[in-house]
mmCIF file of N, CA and C in Angstrom:
data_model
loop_
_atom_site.group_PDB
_atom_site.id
_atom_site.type_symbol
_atom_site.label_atom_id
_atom_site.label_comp_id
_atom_site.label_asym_id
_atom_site.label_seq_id
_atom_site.Cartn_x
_atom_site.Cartn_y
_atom_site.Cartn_z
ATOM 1 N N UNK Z 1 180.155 220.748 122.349
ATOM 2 C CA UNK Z 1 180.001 221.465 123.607
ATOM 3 C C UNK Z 1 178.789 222.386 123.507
ATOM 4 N N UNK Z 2 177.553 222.062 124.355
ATOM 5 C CA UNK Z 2 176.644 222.928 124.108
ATOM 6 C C UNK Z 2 176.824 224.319 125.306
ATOM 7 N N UNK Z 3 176.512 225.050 124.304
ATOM 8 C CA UNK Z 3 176.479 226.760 125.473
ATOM 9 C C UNK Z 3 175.205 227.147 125.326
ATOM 10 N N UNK Z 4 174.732 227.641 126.369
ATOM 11 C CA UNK Z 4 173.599 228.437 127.020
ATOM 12 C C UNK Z 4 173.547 230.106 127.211
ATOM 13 N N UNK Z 5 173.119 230.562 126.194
ATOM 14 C CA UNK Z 5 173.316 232.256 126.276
ATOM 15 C C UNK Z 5 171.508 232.474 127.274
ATOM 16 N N UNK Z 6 172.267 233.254 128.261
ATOM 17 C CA UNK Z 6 171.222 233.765 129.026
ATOM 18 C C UNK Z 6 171.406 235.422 129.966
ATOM 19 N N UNK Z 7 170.302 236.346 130.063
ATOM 20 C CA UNK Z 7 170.020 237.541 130.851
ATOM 21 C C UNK Z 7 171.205 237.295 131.895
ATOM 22 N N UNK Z 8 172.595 238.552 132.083
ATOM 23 C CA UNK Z 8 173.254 238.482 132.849
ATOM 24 C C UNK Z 8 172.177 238.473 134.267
ATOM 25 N N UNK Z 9 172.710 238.422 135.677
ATOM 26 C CA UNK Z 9 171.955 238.560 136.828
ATOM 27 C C UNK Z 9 172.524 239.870 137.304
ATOM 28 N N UNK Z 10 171.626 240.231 138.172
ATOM 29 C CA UNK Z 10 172.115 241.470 139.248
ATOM 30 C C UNK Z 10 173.672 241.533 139.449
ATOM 31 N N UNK Z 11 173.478 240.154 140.226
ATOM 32 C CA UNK Z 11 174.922 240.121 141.012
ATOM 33 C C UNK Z 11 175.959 239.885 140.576
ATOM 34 N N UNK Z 12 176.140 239.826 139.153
ATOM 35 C CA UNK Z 12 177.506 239.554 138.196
ATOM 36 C C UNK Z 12 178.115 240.715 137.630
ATOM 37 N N UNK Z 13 178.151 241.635 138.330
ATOM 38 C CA UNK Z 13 178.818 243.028 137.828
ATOM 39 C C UNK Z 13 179.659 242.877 138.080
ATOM 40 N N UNK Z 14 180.364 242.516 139.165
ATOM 41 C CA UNK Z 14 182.009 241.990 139.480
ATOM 42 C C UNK Z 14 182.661 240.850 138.425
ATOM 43 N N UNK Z 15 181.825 240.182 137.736
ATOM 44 C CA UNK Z 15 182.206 239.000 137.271
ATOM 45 C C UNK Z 15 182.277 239.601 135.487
ATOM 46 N N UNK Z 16 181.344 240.409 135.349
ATOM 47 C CA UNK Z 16 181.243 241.323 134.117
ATOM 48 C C UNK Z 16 182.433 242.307 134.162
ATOM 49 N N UNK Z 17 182.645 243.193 135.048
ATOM 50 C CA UNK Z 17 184.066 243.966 135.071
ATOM 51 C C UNK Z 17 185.107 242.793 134.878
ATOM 52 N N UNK Z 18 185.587 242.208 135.473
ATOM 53 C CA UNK Z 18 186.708 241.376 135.473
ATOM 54 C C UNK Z 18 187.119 240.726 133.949
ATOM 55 N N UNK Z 19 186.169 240.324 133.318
ATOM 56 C CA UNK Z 19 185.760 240.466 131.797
ATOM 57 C C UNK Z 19 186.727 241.736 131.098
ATOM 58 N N UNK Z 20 185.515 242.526 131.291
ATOM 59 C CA UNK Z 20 186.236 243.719 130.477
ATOM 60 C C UNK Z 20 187.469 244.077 131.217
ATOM 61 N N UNK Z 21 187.645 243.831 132.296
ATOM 62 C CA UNK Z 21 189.495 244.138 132.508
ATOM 63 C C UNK Z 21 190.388 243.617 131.377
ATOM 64 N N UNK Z 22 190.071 242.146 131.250
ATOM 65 C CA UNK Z 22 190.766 240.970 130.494
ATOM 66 C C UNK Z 22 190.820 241.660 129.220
ATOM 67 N N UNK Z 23 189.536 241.868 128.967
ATOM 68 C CA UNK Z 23 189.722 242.439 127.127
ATOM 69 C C UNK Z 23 190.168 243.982 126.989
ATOM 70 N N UNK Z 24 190.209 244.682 127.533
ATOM 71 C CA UNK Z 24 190.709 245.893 127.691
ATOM 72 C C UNK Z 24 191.856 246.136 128.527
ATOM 73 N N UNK Z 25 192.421 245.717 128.657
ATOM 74 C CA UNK Z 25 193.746 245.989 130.114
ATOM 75 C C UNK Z 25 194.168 247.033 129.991
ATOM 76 N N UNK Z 26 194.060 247.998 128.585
ATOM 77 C CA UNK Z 26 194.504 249.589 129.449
ATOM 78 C C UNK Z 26 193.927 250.638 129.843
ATOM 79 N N UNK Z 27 192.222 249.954 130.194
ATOM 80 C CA UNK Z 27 191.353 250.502 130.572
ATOM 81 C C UNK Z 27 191.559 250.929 131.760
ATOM 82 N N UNK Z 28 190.981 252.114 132.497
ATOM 83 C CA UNK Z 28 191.089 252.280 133.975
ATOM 84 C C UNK Z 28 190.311 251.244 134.252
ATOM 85 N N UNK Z 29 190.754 250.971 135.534
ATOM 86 C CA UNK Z 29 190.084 249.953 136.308
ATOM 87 C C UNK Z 29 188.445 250.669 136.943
ATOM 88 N N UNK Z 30 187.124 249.700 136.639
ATOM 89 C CA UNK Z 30 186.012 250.785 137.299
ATOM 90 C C UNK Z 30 186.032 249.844 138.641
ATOM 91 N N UNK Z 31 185.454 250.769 139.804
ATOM 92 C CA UNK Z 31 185.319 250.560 140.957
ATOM 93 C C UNK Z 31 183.937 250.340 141.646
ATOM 94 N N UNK Z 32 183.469 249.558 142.166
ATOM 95 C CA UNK Z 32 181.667 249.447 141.983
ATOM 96 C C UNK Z 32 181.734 250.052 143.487
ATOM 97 N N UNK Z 33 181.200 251.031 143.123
ATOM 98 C CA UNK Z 33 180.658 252.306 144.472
ATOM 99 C C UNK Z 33 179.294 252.493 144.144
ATOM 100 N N UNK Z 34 178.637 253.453 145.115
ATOM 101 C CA UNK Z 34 177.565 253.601 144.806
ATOM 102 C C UNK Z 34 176.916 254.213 143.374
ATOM 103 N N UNK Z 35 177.906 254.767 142.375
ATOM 104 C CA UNK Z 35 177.062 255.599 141.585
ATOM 105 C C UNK Z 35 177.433 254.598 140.470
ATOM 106 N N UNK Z 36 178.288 253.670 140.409
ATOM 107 C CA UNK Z 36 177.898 252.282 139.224
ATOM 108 C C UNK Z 36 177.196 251.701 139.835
ATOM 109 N N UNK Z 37 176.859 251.337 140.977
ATOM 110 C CA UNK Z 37 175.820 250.511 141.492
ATOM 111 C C UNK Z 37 174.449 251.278 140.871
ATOM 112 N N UNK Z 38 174.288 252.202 140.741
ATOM 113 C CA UNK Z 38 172.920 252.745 140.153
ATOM 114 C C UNK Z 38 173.075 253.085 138.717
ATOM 115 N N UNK Z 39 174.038 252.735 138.643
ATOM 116 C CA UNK Z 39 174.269 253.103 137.034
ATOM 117 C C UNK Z 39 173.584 251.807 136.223
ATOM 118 N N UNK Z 40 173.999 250.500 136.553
ATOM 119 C CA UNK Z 40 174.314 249.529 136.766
ATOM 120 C C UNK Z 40 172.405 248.448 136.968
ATOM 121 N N UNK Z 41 171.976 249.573 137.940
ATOM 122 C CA UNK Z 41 170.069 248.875 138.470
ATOM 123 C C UNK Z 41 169.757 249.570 137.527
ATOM 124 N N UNK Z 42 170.090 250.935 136.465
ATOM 125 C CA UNK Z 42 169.450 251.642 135.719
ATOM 126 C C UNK Z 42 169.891 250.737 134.564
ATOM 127 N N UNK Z 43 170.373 249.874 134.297
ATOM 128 C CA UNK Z 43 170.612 249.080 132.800
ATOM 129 C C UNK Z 43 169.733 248.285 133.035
ATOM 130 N N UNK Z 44 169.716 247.494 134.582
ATOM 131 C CA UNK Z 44 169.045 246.267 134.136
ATOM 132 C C UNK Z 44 167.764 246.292 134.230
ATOM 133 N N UNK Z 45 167.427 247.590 134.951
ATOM 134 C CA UNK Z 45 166.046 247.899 134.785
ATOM 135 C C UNK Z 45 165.339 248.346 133.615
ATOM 136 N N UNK Z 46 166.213 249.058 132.713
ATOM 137 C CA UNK Z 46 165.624 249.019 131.546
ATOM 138 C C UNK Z 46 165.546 248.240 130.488
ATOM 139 N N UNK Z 47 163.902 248.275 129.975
ATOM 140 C CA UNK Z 47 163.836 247.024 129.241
ATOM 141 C C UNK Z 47 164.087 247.069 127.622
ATOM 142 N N UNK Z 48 165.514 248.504 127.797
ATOM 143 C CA UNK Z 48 165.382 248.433 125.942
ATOM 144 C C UNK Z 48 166.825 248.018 126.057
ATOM 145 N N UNK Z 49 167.460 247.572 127.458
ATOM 146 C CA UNK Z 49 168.892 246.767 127.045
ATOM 147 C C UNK Z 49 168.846 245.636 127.745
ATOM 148 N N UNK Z 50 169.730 244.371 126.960
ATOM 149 C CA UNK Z 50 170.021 243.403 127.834
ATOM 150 C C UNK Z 50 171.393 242.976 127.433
ATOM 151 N N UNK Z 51 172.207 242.446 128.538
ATOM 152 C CA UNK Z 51 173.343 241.806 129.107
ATOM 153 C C UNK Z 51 173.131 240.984 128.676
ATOM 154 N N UNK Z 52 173.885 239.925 128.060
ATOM 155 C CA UNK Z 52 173.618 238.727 127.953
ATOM 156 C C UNK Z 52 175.182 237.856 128.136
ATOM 157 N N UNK Z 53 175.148 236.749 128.461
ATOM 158 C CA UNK Z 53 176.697 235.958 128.964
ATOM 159 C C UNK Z 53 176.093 234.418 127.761
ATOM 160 N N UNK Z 54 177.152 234.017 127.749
ATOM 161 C CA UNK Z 54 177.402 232.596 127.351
ATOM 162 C C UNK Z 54 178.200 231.354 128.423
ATOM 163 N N UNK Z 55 177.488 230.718 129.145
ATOM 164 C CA UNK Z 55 177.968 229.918 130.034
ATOM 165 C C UNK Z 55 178.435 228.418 129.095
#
């Protein structure tokens, strides 16, 4: 089975939380409002971190 590790996208922050729900479940739940939404353009805008997924 080949996998493809690649730069999460913008729009997978919902798909990235839901993740860490799974592996953490007695985490509070985070809520994407405006101040993770900028929390969030401030990661991926910076270029000393990257997200990365395995599809």
């Amino acid at each position: 089975m080949l996998q493809r590790v690649r730069k999460i996208k913008n729009h997978e922050l919902n798909q990235l939380l839901e993740l860490y729900k799974q592996l953490n479940p007695d985490d509070p739940e985070l809520i994407i409002d405006n101040e993770l939404k900028k929390i969030w353009h401030e990661i991926m805008e910076d270029p000393n971190h990257y997200c990365l997924v395995i599809e």
